[in-house]
Coordinates of C-alpha atoms in Angstrom, one line a residue:
X19 CA -126.4 -6.4 93.4
X20 CA -126.8 -7.1 89.8
X21 CA -127.3 -10.5 88.3
X22 CA -123.9 -10.4 86.4
X23 CA -122.0 -9.5 89.7
X24 CA -123.7 -12.5 91.5
X25 CA -122.7 -14.9 88.7
X26 CA -119.0 -13.7 88.9
X27 CA -118.9 -14.2 92.6
X28 CA -120.2 -17.7 92.4
X29 CA -117.8 -18.7 89.6
X30 CA -114.8 -17.5 91.7
X31 CA -115.7 -19.8 94.6
X32 CA -113.6 -23.0 94.3
X33 CA -114.3 -26.4 95.9
X34 CA -113.1 -27.2 99.4
X35 CA -111.0 -30.2 100.3
X36 CA -114.1 -32.0 101.5
X37 CA -116.0 -31.4 98.3
X38 CA -116.4 -34.3 95.8
X39 CA -117.6 -34.3 92.3
X40 CA -121.3 -34.4 93.2
X41 CA -120.9 -31.3 95.3
X42 CA -119.2 -29.5 92.5
X43 CA -122.0 -30.4 90.2
X44 CA -124.6 -29.1 92.5
X45 CA -122.9 -25.8 93.2
X46 CA -122.2 -25.3 89.5
X47 CA -125.8 -26.0 88.5
X48 CA -127.2 -22.4 88.8
X49 CA -124.3 -21.0 86.8
X50 CA -124.7 -23.6 84.1
X51 CA -128.4 -23.0 83.9
X52 CA -127.8 -19.3 83.5
X53 CA -125.2 -19.9 80.9
X54 CA -127.5 -22.2 78.9
X55 CA -130.0 -19.5 78.8
X56 CA -127.5 -17.2 77.1
X57 CA -125.6 -19.7 74.7
X58 CA -126.8 -23.3 74.2
X59 CA -124.0 -25.7 74.8
X60 CA -123.2 -28.3 72.1
X61 CA -124.2 -31.9 73.0
X62 CA -121.1 -34.1 73.4
X63 CA -121.5 -37.7 72.2
X64 CA -121.3 -40.5 74.8
X65 CA -119.3 -43.7 74.4
X66 CA -122.1 -45.6 72.8
X67 CA -122.9 -42.7 70.4
X68 CA -119.3 -42.6 69.4
X69 CA -119.5 -46.0 67.7
X70 CA -119.7 -46.0 63.9
X71 CA -123.2 -46.1 62.6
X72 CA -123.9 -49.3 60.6
X73 CA -125.6 -49.0 57.2
X74 CA -128.9 -50.9 57.0
X75 CA -128.8 -54.1 54.9
X76 CA -130.2 -53.7 51.4
X77 CA -133.6 -55.2 50.9
X78 CA -133.8 -57.9 48.2
X79 CA -136.7 -57.8 45.7
X80 CA -137.9 -61.1 47.0
X81 CA -138.2 -59.7 50.5
X82 CA -140.4 -56.8 49.4
X83 CA -143.1 -59.2 48.2
X84 CA -143.5 -60.8 51.6
X85 CA -141.9 -63.2 54.0
X86 CA -140.4 -66.4 52.4
X87 CA -142.1 -69.7 53.2
X88 CA -140.3 -72.9 53.9
X89 CA -140.4 -75.6 51.2
X90 CA -143.2 -78.2 51.3
X91 CA -140.9 -81.1 52.1
X92 CA -139.1 -79.3 54.9
X93 CA -139.0 -81.3 58.2
X94 CA -141.3 -80.4 61.0
X95 CA -139.9 -77.7 63.3
X96 CA -137.4 -76.5 60.8
X97 CA -136.9 -72.7 61.0
X98 CA -138.5 -70.7 58.1
X99 CA -136.0 -68.9 55.8
X100 CA -135.3 -65.3 56.8
X101 CA -137.0 -62.5 55.0
X102 CA -135.3 -61.9 51.7
X103 CA -133.4 -65.2 51.8
X104 CA -133.1 -67.0 48.4
X105 CA -134.6 -70.6 48.7
X106 CA -133.9 -73.3 46.2
X107 CA -136.3 -76.2 46.2
X108 CA -135.2 -79.5 44.6
X109 CA -138.0 -81.7 43.5
X110 CA -136.4 -84.8 42.0
X111 CA -138.8 -87.5 40.6
X112 CA -137.8 -91.0 39.6
X113 CA -140.0 -90.6 36.5
X114 CA -137.7 -87.9 35.1
X115 CA -134.4 -89.6 34.1
X116 CA -132.1 -89.1 31.2
X117 CA -133.3 -92.2 29.4
X118 CA -136.9 -91.0 29.5
X119 CA -137.0 -87.4 28.2
X120 CA -140.6 -87.8 27.1
X121 CA -141.8 -89.0 30.5
X122 CA -144.8 -86.6 30.6
X123 CA -146.2 -88.0 27.4
X124 CA -145.3 -91.6 28.3
X125 CA -147.0 -91.3 31.7
X126 CA -150.2 -90.1 30.1
X127 CA -150.1 -92.9 27.5
X128 CA -149.4 -95.4 30.3
X129 CA -152.4 -94.3 32.3
X130 CA -154.7 -94.6 29.2
X131 CA -153.4 -98.0 28.2
X132 CA -153.8 -99.3 31.7
X133 CA -157.4 -98.1 31.9
X134 CA -158.2 -99.9 28.6
X135 CA -156.3 -103.0 29.8
X136 CA -158.4 -103.2 33.0
X137 CA -161.7 -102.6 31.2
X138 CA -161.2 -104.7 28.1
X139 CA -157.9 -106.5 27.5
X140 CA -157.5 -108.3 30.8
X141 CA -161.1 -109.7 30.9
X142 CA -160.8 -110.8 27.2
X143 CA -157.4 -112.5 28.0
X144 CA -158.9 -114.2 31.1
X145 CA -161.7 -115.6 29.0
X146 CA -159.2 -116.7 26.4
X147 CA -157.3 -118.7 29.0
X148 CA -160.5 -120.2 30.3
X149 CA -161.9 -121.2 26.9
X150 CA -158.8 -122.2 24.9
X151 CA -157.1 -125.3 26.4
X152 CA -153.4 -124.9 27.2
X153 CA -152.1 -127.3 24.5
X154 CA -153.9 -125.3 21.9
X155 CA -152.5 -122.0 23.2
X156 CA -149.0 -123.5 23.3
X157 CA -149.5 -124.8 19.7
X158 CA -150.5 -121.3 18.5
X159 CA -147.5 -119.8 20.3
X160 CA -145.2 -122.4 18.6
X161 CA -146.5 -121.5 15.2
X162 CA -145.8 -117.8 15.7
X163 CA -142.3 -118.6 17.1
X164 CA -141.6 -120.7 14.0
X165 CA -142.7 -117.9 11.7
X166 CA -140.2 -115.6 13.5
X167 CA -137.3 -118.0 12.9
X168 CA -136.3 -116.3 9.6
X169 CA -135.9 -113.1 11.5
X170 CA -133.6 -114.8 14.0
X171 CA -131.6 -116.4 11.2
X172 CA -131.0 -113.1 9.3
X173 CA -129.9 -111.3 12.5
X174 CA -127.5 -113.9 13.5
X175 CA -125.8 -113.5 10.1
X176 CA -125.7 -109.7 10.6
X177 CA -124.1 -110.4 14.0
X178 CA -121.4 -112.6 12.4
X179 CA -122.6 -115.7 14.1
X180 CA -122.9 -118.3 11.3
X181 CA -123.1 -121.2 13.7
X182 CA -126.2 -120.0 15.5
X183 CA -127.6 -118.9 12.2
X184 CA -127.3 -122.5 10.8
X185 CA -128.9 -123.9 14.0
X186 CA -131.8 -121.5 13.6
X187 CA -132.2 -122.5 10.0
X188 CA -132.2 -126.2 11.1
X189 CA -134.9 -125.5 13.7
X190 CA -137.1 -123.8 11.1
X191 CA -136.8 -126.7 8.7
X192 CA -137.5 -129.4 11.3
X193 CA -140.5 -127.6 12.9
X194 CA -142.0 -126.6 9.6
X195 CA -142.0 -130.3 8.5
X196 CA -141.9 -132.7 11.4
X197 CA -143.4 -130.2 13.7
X198 CA -146.5 -129.7 11.4
X199 CA -145.9 -126.1 10.4
X200 CA -144.4 -125.3 13.8
X201 CA -147.3 -126.5 15.8
X202 CA -144.9 -128.7 17.8
X203 CA -141.4 -127.7 18.8
X204 CA -139.7 -131.0 17.7
X205 CA -136.3 -129.3 17.1
X206 CA -135.5 -128.9 20.8
X207 CA -136.2 -132.6 21.5
X208 CA -134.0 -135.7 20.9
X209 CA -132.1 -136.3 18.7
X210 CA -131.8 -132.7 17.5
X211 CA -131.4 -130.6 20.7
X212 CA -131.7 -127.3 18.9
X213 CA -133.0 -124.8 21.5
X214 CA -135.0 -121.7 20.6
X215 CA -133.1 -118.4 20.8
X216 CA -134.6 -115.0 20.4
X217 CA -133.1 -112.4 18.1
X218 CA -134.1 -109.4 16.0
X219 CA -133.0 -106.2 14.4
X220 CA -133.1 -104.3 17.7
X221 CA -130.5 -106.7 19.1
X222 CA -128.4 -106.3 16.0
X223 CA -128.4 -102.6 16.4
X224 CA -127.4 -103.0 20.0
X225 CA -124.7 -105.5 19.2
X226 CA -123.1 -103.0 16.9
X227 CA -123.1 -100.3 19.5
X228 CA -126.3 -98.3 18.8
X229 CA -127.9 -97.1 22.0
X230 CA -131.4 -97.3 23.2
X231 CA -132.5 -93.8 22.4
X232 CA -135.4 -92.3 24.3
X233 CA -137.7 -94.6 26.2
X234 CA -141.2 -94.8 24.8
X235 CA -144.6 -96.1 26.0
X236 CA -146.9 -96.5 23.0
X237 CA -150.5 -97.8 22.6
X238 CA -150.7 -101.4 21.5
X239 CA -146.9 -101.9 21.6
X240 CA -146.3 -100.9 25.3
X241 CA -142.8 -100.2 26.6
X242 CA -140.1 -99.8 24.0
X243 CA -137.2 -97.5 22.9
X244 CA -136.5 -95.6 19.7
X245 CA -134.0 -98.3 18.7
X246 CA -136.3 -101.2 19.6
X247 CA -139.2 -99.5 17.7
X248 CA -137.2 -99.3 14.5
X249 CA -136.0 -102.9 15.0
X250 CA -139.6 -104.0 15.6
X251 CA -140.8 -102.5 12.3
X252 CA -138.0 -104.3 10.4
X253 CA -138.9 -107.6 12.2
X254 CA -142.5 -107.3 11.1
X255 CA -141.4 -106.7 7.5
X256 CA -139.1 -109.7 7.0
X257 CA -141.7 -112.5 6.6
X258 CA -144.1 -110.5 4.3
X259 CA -141.2 -109.5 2.2
X260 CA -139.6 -113.0 1.8
X261 CA -142.8 -115.1 1.6
X262 CA -145.3 -112.7 0.2
X263 CA -149.0 -113.7 0.3
X264 CA -150.7 -114.5 2.6
X265 CA -148.2 -113.1 5.0
X266 CA -148.5 -109.6 3.6
X267 CA -152.3 -109.4 4.0
X268 CA -153.9 -107.4 6.8
X269 CA -155.9 -110.4 8.0
X270 CA -152.6 -112.3 8.7
X271 CA -151.1 -109.3 10.6
X272 CA -154.2 -108.7 12.7
X273 CA -154.7 -112.4 13.4
X274 CA -151.2 -113.1 14.5
X275 CA -150.9 -109.9 16.4
X276 CA -154.1 -110.7 18.3
X277 CA -153.0 -114.2 19.3
X278 CA -149.6 -112.9 20.3
X279 CA -151.1 -110.1 22.5
X280 CA -153.5 -112.5 24.2
X281 CA -150.9 -115.1 24.9
X282 CA -148.5 -112.5 26.3
X283 CA -151.3 -111.0 28.4
X284 CA -152.1 -114.4 29.9
X285 CA -148.4 -115.2 30.7
X286 CA -147.5 -111.9 32.2
X287 CA -150.6 -111.3 34.3
X288 CA -148.6 -111.7 37.5
X289 CA -145.9 -109.4 36.3
X290 CA -148.5 -106.7 35.4
X291 CA -150.1 -107.1 38.8
X292 CA -146.7 -106.8 40.5
X293 CA -145.9 -103.6 38.6
X294 CA -149.3 -102.1 39.5
X295 CA -148.7 -102.8 43.2
X296 CA -145.4 -100.9 43.1
X297 CA -145.0 -97.5 44.6
X298 CA -144.9 -96.1 41.1
X299 CA -146.3 -98.5 38.5
X300 CA -145.0 -96.5 35.6
X301 CA -141.4 -96.5 36.9
X302 CA -141.6 -100.2 37.8
X303 CA -142.8 -101.1 34.2
X304 CA -140.1 -98.9 32.6
X305 CA -137.3 -100.3 34.8
X306 CA -138.3 -103.9 34.2
X307 CA -138.2 -103.3 30.4
X308 CA -134.9 -101.5 30.4
X309 CA -133.2 -104.0 32.7
X310 CA -134.5 -106.9 30.6
X311 CA -133.4 -105.5 27.4
X312 CA -129.9 -104.7 28.8
X313 CA -129.6 -108.3 29.9
X314 CA -130.6 -109.6 26.4
X315 CA -128.1 -107.2 24.8
X316 CA -125.3 -108.3 27.2
X317 CA -126.1 -112.0 26.3
X318 CA -125.2 -111.3 22.7
X319 CA -121.6 -111.1 23.6
X320 CA -119.4 -114.1 24.6
X321 CA -118.3 -114.6 28.2
X322 CA -114.7 -113.8 27.2
X323 CA -115.7 -110.5 25.5
X324 CA -117.8 -109.5 28.6
X325 CA -114.9 -110.2 30.9
X326 CA -112.5 -108.2 28.7
X327 CA -114.9 -105.2 28.4
X328 CA -116.2 -105.4 32.0
X329 CA -119.7 -106.1 30.9
X330 CA -121.8 -107.8 33.6
X331 CA -123.2 -111.3 33.1
X332 CA -126.7 -111.1 31.7
X333 CA -129.3 -111.9 34.3
X334 CA -132.9 -111.1 33.6
X335 CA -134.9 -109.3 36.3
X336 CA -137.3 -111.5 38.3
X337 CA -140.3 -112.6 36.3
X338 CA -143.2 -114.0 38.5
X339 CA -144.5 -117.4 37.4
X340 CA -147.9 -117.6 35.9
X341 CA -150.5 -119.9 37.5
X342 CA -153.8 -120.7 35.8
X343 CA -156.3 -120.4 38.7
X344 CA -159.0 -122.0 36.5
X345 CA -157.1 -125.2 35.9
X346 CA -157.9 -128.4 37.9
X347 CA -155.5 -128.7 40.9
X348 CA -152.6 -131.0 40.1
X349 CA -153.1 -130.9 36.3
X350 CA -150.4 -129.9 33.8
X351 CA -152.4 -126.7 33.1
X352 CA -152.1 -125.7 36.8
X353 CA -148.3 -126.0 36.8
X354 CA -146.6 -122.6 37.2
X355 CA -144.8 -121.4 34.1
X356 CA -142.2 -118.7 33.5
X357 CA -142.1 -117.1 30.1
X358 CA -139.5 -114.6 28.7
X359 CA -140.8 -111.7 26.6
X360 CA -139.8 -111.7 23.0
X361 CA -137.1 -109.5 21.6
X362 CA -138.8 -109.3 18.2
X363 CA -142.1 -107.7 17.2
X364 CA -143.6 -110.9 15.9
X365 CA -142.9 -113.8 18.3
X366 CA -144.8 -114.2 21.5
X367 CA -143.3 -114.8 24.9
X368 CA -141.4 -118.1 25.0
X369 CA -141.1 -120.5 27.9
X370 CA -138.0 -120.0 29.9
X371 CA -135.4 -122.7 29.0
X372 CA -135.1 -125.5 31.6
X373 CA -131.3 -125.5 31.1
X374 CA -129.1 -122.5 30.4
X375 CA -128.8 -121.8 26.6
X376 CA -125.8 -120.2 25.1
X377 CA -126.6 -116.6 24.1
X378 CA -129.7 -116.5 26.3
X379 CA -129.8 -114.4 29.5
X380 CA -130.3 -116.4 32.6
X381 CA -133.2 -116.1 35.1
X382 CA -132.3 -115.1 38.7
X383 CA -132.1 -118.0 41.1
X384 CA -135.4 -118.9 42.8
X385 CA -135.2 -117.9 46.5
X386 CA -135.3 -120.8 48.8
X387 CA -138.4 -121.1 50.9
X388 CA -137.6 -121.1 54.6
X389 CA -140.1 -123.1 56.7
X390 CA -141.7 -121.1 59.5
X391 CA -140.5 -122.0 63.0

């Protein structure tokens, strides 16, 4: 019997009633094997193979370079970004603000000035405080303040405040005569009661709506703004222009500038120490200056104007009191003093007024000391 005849006989045999699918598969296996040798059967796809094939996700250029790493400030245990995932890292610094566009230069200048201050200026100012008695230092301060009164007078006129301008002119006349060229501040005493008020061209610019401009930290001058810098130059030009010699001589400028700088360095030693102890001394110094200047500018307007325009009441930032550690305990020289920085480029820091003065920003209230239980 030939092979073809045998295959036909097997194919003609059907399954019995007792056969199941498996039996059919077994019996058909020889025939299928022979058929496969003759013509290969096409492969039928299964249910899984019948699903549509997904296209692979495109590979981003960033992923080709390697696996992305999490940002440096990511919390511990945070999952790393997936390969090819775009990661945006925000690194905000309090040094970089809109009011301080030159912060990189200012920070470098601040570091250099502080190094010089620690090495030279602070020791010289400390010796100045030890050697020069407090009454003499106060007298020198009063002389410089009196020389700055013409600046205050002119700027009150430019701010349309003739009353305060006349008071300033009266102070200048009284202290220049009775006060021995300004050595003693007689104008604030009885019967005159003419308090000292700071003013300058920078305040006049601000009063008429000129903004700060960029914040600057400069050698010798320290913190300022573009507006205040221009105002300071004009302040320093008033007295030499009006009175001439000897006020227009370099000796006068260097001498008065040195005395002013030493007096200010002594009075603000605690403030400088507090700023250096801050998390970021540069930011602390800048914020103190900008807040103080804003309070001084707000004080130029009346209470009615501030209420109408929604301008907050002028309150200076906290200024630590200065204590002379070298003075005998219980003496007048050992009494804590609070001074307010000058708004002009010529006058030194002035003592904080004992009573509120119209047009002068107020100091924050002194916190009450709670006794320990």
